[in-house]
JSON list of C-alpha atoms in Angstrom, two decimals:
[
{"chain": "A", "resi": 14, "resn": "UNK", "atom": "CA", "xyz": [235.89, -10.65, -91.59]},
{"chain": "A", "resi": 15, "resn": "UNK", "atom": "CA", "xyz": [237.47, -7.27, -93.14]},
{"chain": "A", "resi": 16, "resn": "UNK", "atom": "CA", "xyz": [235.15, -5.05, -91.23]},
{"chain": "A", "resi": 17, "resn": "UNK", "atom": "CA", "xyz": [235.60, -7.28, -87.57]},
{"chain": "A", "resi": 18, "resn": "UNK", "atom": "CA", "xyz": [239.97, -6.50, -88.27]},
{"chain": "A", "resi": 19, "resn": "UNK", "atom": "CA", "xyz": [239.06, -2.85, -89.28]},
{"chain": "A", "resi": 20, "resn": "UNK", "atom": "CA", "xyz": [236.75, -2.22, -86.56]},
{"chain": "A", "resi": 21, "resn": "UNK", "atom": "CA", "xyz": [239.36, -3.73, -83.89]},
{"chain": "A", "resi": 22, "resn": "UNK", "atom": "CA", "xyz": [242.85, -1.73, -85.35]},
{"chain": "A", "resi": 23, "resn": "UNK", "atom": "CA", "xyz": [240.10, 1.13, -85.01]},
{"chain": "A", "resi": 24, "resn": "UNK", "atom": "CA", "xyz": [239.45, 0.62, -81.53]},
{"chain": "A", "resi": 25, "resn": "UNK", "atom": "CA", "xyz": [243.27, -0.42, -81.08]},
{"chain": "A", "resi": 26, "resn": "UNK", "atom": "CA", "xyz": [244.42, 2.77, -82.84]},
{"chain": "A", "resi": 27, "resn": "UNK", "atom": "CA", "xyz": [242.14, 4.99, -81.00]},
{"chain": "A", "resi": 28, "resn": "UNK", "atom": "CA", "xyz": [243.10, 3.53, -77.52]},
{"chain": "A", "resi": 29, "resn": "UNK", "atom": "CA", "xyz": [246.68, 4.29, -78.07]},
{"chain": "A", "resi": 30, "resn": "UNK", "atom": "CA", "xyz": [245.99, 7.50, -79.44]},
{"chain": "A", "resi": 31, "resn": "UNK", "atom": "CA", "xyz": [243.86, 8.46, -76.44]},
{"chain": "A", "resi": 32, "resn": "UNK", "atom": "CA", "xyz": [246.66, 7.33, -74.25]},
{"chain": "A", "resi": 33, "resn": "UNK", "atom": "CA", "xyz": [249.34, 9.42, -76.02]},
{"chain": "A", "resi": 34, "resn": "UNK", "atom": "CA", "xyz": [246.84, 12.01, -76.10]},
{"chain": "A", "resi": 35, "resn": "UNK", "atom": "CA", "xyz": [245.99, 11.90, -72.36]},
{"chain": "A", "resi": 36, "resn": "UNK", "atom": "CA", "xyz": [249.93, 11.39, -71.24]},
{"chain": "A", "resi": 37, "resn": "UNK", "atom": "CA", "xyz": [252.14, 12.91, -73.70]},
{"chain": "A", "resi": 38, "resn": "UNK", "atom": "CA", "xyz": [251.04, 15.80, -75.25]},
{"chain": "A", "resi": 39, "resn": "UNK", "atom": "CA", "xyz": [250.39, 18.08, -71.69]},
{"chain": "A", "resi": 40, "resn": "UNK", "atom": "CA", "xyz": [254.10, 17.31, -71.46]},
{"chain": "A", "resi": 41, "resn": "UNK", "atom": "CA", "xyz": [254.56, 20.05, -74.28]},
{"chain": "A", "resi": 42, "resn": "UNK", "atom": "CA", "xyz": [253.02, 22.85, -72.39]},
{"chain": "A", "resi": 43, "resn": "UNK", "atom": "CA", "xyz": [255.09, 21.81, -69.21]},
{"chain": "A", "resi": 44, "resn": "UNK", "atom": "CA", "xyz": [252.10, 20.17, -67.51]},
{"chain": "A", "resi": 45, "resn": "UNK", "atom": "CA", "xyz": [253.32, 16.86, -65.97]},
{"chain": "A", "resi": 46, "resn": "UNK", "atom": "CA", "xyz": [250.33, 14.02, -64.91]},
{"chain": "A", "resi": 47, "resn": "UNK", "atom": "CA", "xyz": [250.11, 12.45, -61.54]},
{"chain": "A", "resi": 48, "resn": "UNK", "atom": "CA", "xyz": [248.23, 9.62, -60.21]},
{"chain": "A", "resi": 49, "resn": "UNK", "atom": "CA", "xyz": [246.36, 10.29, -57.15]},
{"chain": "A", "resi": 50, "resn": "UNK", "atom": "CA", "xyz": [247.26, 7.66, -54.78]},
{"chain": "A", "resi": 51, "resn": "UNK", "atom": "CA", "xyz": [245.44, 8.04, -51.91]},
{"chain": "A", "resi": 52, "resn": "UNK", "atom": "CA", "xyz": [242.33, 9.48, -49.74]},
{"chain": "A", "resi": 53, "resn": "UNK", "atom": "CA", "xyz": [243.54, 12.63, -48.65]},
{"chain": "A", "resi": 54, "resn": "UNK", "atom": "CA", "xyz": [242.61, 15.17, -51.40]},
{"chain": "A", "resi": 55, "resn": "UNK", "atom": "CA", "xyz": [238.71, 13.83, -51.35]},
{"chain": "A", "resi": 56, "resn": "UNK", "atom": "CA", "xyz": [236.20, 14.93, -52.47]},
{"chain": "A", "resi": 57, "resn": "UNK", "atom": "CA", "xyz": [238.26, 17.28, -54.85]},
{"chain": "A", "resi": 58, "resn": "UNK", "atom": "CA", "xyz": [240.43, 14.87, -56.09]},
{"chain": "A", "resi": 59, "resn": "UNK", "atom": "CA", "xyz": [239.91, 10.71, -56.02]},
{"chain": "A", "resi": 60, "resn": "UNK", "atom": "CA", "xyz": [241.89, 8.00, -55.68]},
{"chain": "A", "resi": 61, "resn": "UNK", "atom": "CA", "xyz": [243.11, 6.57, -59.54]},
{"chain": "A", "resi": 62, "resn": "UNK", "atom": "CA", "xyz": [242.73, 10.23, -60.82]},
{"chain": "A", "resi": 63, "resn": "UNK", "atom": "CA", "xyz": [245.35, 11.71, -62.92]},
{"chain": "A", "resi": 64, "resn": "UNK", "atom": "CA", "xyz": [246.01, 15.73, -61.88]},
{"chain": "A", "resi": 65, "resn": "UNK", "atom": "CA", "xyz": [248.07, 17.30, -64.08]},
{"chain": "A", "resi": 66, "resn": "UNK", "atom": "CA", "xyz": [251.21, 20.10, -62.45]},
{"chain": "A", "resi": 67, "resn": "UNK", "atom": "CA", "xyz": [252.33, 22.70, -64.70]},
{"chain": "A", "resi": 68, "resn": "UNK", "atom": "CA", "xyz": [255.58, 24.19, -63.18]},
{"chain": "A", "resi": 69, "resn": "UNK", "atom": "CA", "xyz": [255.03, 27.40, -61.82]},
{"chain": "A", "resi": 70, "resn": "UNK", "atom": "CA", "xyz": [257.36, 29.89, -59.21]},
{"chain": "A", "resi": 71, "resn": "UNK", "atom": "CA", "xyz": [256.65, 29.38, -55.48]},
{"chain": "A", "resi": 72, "resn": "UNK", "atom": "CA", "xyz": [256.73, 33.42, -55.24]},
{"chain": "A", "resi": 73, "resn": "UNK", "atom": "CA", "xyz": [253.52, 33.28, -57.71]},
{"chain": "A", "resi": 74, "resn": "UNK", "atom": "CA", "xyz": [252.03, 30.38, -55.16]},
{"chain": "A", "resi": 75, "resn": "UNK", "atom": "CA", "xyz": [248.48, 31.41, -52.56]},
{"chain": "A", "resi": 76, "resn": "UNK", "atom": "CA", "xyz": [246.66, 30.22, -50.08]},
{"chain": "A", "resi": 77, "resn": "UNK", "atom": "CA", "xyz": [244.26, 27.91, -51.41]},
{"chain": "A", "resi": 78, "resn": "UNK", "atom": "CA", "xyz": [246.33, 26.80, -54.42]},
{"chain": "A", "resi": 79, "resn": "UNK", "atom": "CA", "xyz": [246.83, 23.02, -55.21]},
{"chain": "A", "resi": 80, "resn": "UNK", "atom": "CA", "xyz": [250.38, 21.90, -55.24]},
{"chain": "A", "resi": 81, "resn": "UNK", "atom": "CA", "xyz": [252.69, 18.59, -56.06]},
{"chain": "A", "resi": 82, "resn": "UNK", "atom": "CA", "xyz": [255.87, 18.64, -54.23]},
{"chain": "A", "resi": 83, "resn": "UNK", "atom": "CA", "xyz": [258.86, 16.22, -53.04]},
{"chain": "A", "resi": 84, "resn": "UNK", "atom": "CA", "xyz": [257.85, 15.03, -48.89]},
{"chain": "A", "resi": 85, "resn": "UNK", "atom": "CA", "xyz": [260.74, 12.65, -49.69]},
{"chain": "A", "resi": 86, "resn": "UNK", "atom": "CA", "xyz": [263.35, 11.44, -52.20]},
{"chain": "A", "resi": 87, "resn": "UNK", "atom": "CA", "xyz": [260.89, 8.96, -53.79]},
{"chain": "A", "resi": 88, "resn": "UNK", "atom": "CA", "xyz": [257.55, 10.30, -52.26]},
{"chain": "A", "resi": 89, "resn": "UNK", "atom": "CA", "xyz": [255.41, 12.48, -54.49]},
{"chain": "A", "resi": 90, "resn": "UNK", "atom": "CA", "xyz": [252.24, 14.51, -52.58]},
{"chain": "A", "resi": 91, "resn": "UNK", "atom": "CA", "xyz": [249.39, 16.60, -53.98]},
{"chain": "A", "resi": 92, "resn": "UNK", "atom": "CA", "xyz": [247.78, 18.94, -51.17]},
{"chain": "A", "resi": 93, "resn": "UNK", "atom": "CA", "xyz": [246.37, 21.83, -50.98]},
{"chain": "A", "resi": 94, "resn": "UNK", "atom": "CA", "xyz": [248.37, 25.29, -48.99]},
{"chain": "A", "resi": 95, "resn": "UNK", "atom": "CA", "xyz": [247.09, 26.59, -45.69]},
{"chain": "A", "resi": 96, "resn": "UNK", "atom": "CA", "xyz": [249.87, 28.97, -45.19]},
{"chain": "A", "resi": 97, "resn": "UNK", "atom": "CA", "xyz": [252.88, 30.75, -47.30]},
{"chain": "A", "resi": 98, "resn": "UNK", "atom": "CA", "xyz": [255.67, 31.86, -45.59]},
{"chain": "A", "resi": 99, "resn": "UNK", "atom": "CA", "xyz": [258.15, 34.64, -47.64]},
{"chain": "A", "resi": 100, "resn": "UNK", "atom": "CA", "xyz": [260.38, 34.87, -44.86]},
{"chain": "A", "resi": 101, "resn": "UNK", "atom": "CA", "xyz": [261.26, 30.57, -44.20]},
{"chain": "A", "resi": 102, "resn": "UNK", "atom": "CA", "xyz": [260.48, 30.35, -47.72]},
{"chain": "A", "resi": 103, "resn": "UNK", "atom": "CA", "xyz": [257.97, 27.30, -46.92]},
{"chain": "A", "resi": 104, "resn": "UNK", "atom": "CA", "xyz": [254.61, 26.32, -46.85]},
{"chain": "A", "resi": 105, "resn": "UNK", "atom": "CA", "xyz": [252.44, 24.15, -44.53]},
{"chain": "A", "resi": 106, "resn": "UNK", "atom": "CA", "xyz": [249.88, 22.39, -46.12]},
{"chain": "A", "resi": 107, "resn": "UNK", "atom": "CA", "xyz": [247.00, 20.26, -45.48]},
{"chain": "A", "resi": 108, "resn": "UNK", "atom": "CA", "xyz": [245.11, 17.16, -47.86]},
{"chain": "A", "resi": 109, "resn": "UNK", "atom": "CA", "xyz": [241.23, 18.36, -48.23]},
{"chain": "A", "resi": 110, "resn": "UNK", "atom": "CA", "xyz": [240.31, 15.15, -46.34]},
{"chain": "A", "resi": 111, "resn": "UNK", "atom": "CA", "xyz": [242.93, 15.41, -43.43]},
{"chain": "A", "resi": 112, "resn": "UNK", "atom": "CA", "xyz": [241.76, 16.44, -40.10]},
{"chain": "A", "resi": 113, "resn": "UNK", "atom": "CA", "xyz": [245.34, 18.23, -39.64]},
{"chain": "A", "resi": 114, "resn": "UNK", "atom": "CA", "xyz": [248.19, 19.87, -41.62]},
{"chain": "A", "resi": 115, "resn": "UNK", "atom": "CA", "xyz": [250.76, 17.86, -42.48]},
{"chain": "A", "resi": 116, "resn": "UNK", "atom": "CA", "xyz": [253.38, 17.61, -40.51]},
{"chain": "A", "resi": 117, "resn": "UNK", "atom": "CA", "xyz": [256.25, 19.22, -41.32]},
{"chain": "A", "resi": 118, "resn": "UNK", "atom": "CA", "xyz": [256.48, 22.82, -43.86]},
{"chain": "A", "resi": 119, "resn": "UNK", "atom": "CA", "xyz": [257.29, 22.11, -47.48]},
{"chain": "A", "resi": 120, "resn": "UNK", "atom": "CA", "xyz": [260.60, 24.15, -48.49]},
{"chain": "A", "resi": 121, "resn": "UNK", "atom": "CA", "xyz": [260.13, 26.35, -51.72]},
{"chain": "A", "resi": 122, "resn": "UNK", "atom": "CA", "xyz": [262.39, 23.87, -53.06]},
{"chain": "A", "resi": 123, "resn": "UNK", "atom": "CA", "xyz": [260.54, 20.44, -53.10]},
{"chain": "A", "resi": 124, "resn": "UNK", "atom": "CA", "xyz": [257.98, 22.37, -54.96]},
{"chain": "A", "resi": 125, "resn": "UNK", "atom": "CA", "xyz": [256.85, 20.49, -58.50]},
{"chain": "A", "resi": 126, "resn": "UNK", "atom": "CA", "xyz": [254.32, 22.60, -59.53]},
{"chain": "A", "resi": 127, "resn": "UNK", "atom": "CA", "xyz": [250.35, 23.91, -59.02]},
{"chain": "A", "resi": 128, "resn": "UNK", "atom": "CA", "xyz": [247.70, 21.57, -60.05]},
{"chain": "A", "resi": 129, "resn": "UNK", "atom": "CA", "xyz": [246.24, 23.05, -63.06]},
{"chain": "A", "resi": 130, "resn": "UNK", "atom": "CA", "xyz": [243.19, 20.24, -64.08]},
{"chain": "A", "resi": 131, "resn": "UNK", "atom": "CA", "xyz": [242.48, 16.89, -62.99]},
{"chain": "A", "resi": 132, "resn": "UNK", "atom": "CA", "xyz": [240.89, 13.84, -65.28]},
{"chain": "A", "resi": 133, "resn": "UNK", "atom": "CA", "xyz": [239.08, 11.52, -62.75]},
{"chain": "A", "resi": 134, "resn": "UNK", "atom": "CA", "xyz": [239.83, 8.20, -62.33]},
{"chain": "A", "resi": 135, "resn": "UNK", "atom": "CA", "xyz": [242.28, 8.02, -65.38]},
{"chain": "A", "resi": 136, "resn": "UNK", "atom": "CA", "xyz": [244.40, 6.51, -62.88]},
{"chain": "A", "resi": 137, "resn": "UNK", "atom": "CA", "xyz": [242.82, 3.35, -63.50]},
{"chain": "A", "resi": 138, "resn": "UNK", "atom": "CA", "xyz": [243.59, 2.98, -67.07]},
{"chain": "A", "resi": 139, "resn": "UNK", "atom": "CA", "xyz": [246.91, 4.53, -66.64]},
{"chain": "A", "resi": 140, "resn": "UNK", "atom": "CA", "xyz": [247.85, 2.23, -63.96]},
{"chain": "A", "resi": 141, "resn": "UNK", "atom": "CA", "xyz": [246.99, -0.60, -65.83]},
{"chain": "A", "resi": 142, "resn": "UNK", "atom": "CA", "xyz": [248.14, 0.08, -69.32]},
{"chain": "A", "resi": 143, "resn": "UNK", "atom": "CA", "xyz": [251.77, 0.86, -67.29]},
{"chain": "A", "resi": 144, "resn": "UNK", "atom": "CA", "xyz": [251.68, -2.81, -65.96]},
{"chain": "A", "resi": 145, "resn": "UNK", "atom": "CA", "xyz": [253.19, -5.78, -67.29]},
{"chain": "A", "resi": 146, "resn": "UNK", "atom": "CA", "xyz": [249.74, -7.40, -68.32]},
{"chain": "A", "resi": 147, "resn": "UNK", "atom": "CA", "xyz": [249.15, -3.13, -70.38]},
{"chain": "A", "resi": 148, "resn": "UNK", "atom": "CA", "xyz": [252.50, -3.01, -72.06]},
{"chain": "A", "resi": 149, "resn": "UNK", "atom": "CA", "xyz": [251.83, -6.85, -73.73]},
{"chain": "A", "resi": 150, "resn": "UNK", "atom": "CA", "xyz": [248.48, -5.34, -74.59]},
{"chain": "A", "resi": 151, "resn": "UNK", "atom": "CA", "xyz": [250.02, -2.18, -76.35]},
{"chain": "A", "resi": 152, "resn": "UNK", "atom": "CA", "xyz": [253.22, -3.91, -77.68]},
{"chain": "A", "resi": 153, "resn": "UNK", "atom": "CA", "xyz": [250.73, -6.88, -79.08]},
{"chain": "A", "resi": 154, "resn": "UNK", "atom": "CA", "xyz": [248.54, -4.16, -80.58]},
{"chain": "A", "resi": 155, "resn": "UNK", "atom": "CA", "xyz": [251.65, -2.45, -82.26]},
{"chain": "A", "resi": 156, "resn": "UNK", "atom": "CA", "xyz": [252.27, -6.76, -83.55]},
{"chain": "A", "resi": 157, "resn": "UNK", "atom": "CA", "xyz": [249.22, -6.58, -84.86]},
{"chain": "A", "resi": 158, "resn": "UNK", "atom": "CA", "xyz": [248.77, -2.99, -86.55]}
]
């Protein structure tokens, strides 16, 4: 019975340090995760995948570079940049997957940051563990560490 409780505060233990692991320690190099939402960055990036933004300068930005940036208020987007533009001080950019570029150009200041690595589908567990359903899980494993 000792080694069953051992072997699951083992597995509980090493979940939640995974998760801190995975979530919280990029944080200290300024590198901020994401959950890919949708389509429009496939094949390089798929739905449920976490990329992770490290905060960089738009001036140090290219063509071809990955970026997360503010479309709106409470709208978060990850796609990649077609064009820079010094003078507006925008960009236009396009999702991989997208048969055109997005709309409108993205100001120098909605920039987040460049996409610096990606863990795929991450999203999954990260969605879930950020549920209601997750946070009973981890605050019940906590109960019973």
């Amino acid at each position: 019975m000792r080694k069953i409780i051992r072997f699951i505060t083992d597995v509980i233990l090493g979940m939640m340090a995974l998760y801190l692991v995975v979530l919280y320690v990029p944080r200290g190099f300024q590198t901020v995760p994401y959950e890919v939402l949708s389509g429009s960055m496939k094949p390089v990036f798929h739905v449920r995948s976490m990329v992770y933004v490290r905060k960089t300068e738009p001036s140090e930005l290219q063509t071809g570079d990955v970026i997360t940036f503010y479309l709106t208020e409470d709208t978060i987007v990850t796609h990649r940049i077609l064009e820079k533009n010094a003078e507006t001080q925008s960009f236009q950019t396009k999702g991989d997957a997208n048969e055109n570029a997005d709309g409108g150009a993205v100001p120098y200041s909605a920039v987040i940051g460049k996409v610096v690595f990606q863990i795929p589908f991450l999203g999954y567990i990260y969605g879930y563990l950020s549920g209601g359903v997750g946070l009973m899980i981890v605050g019940g494993g906590l109960i019973f560490l």
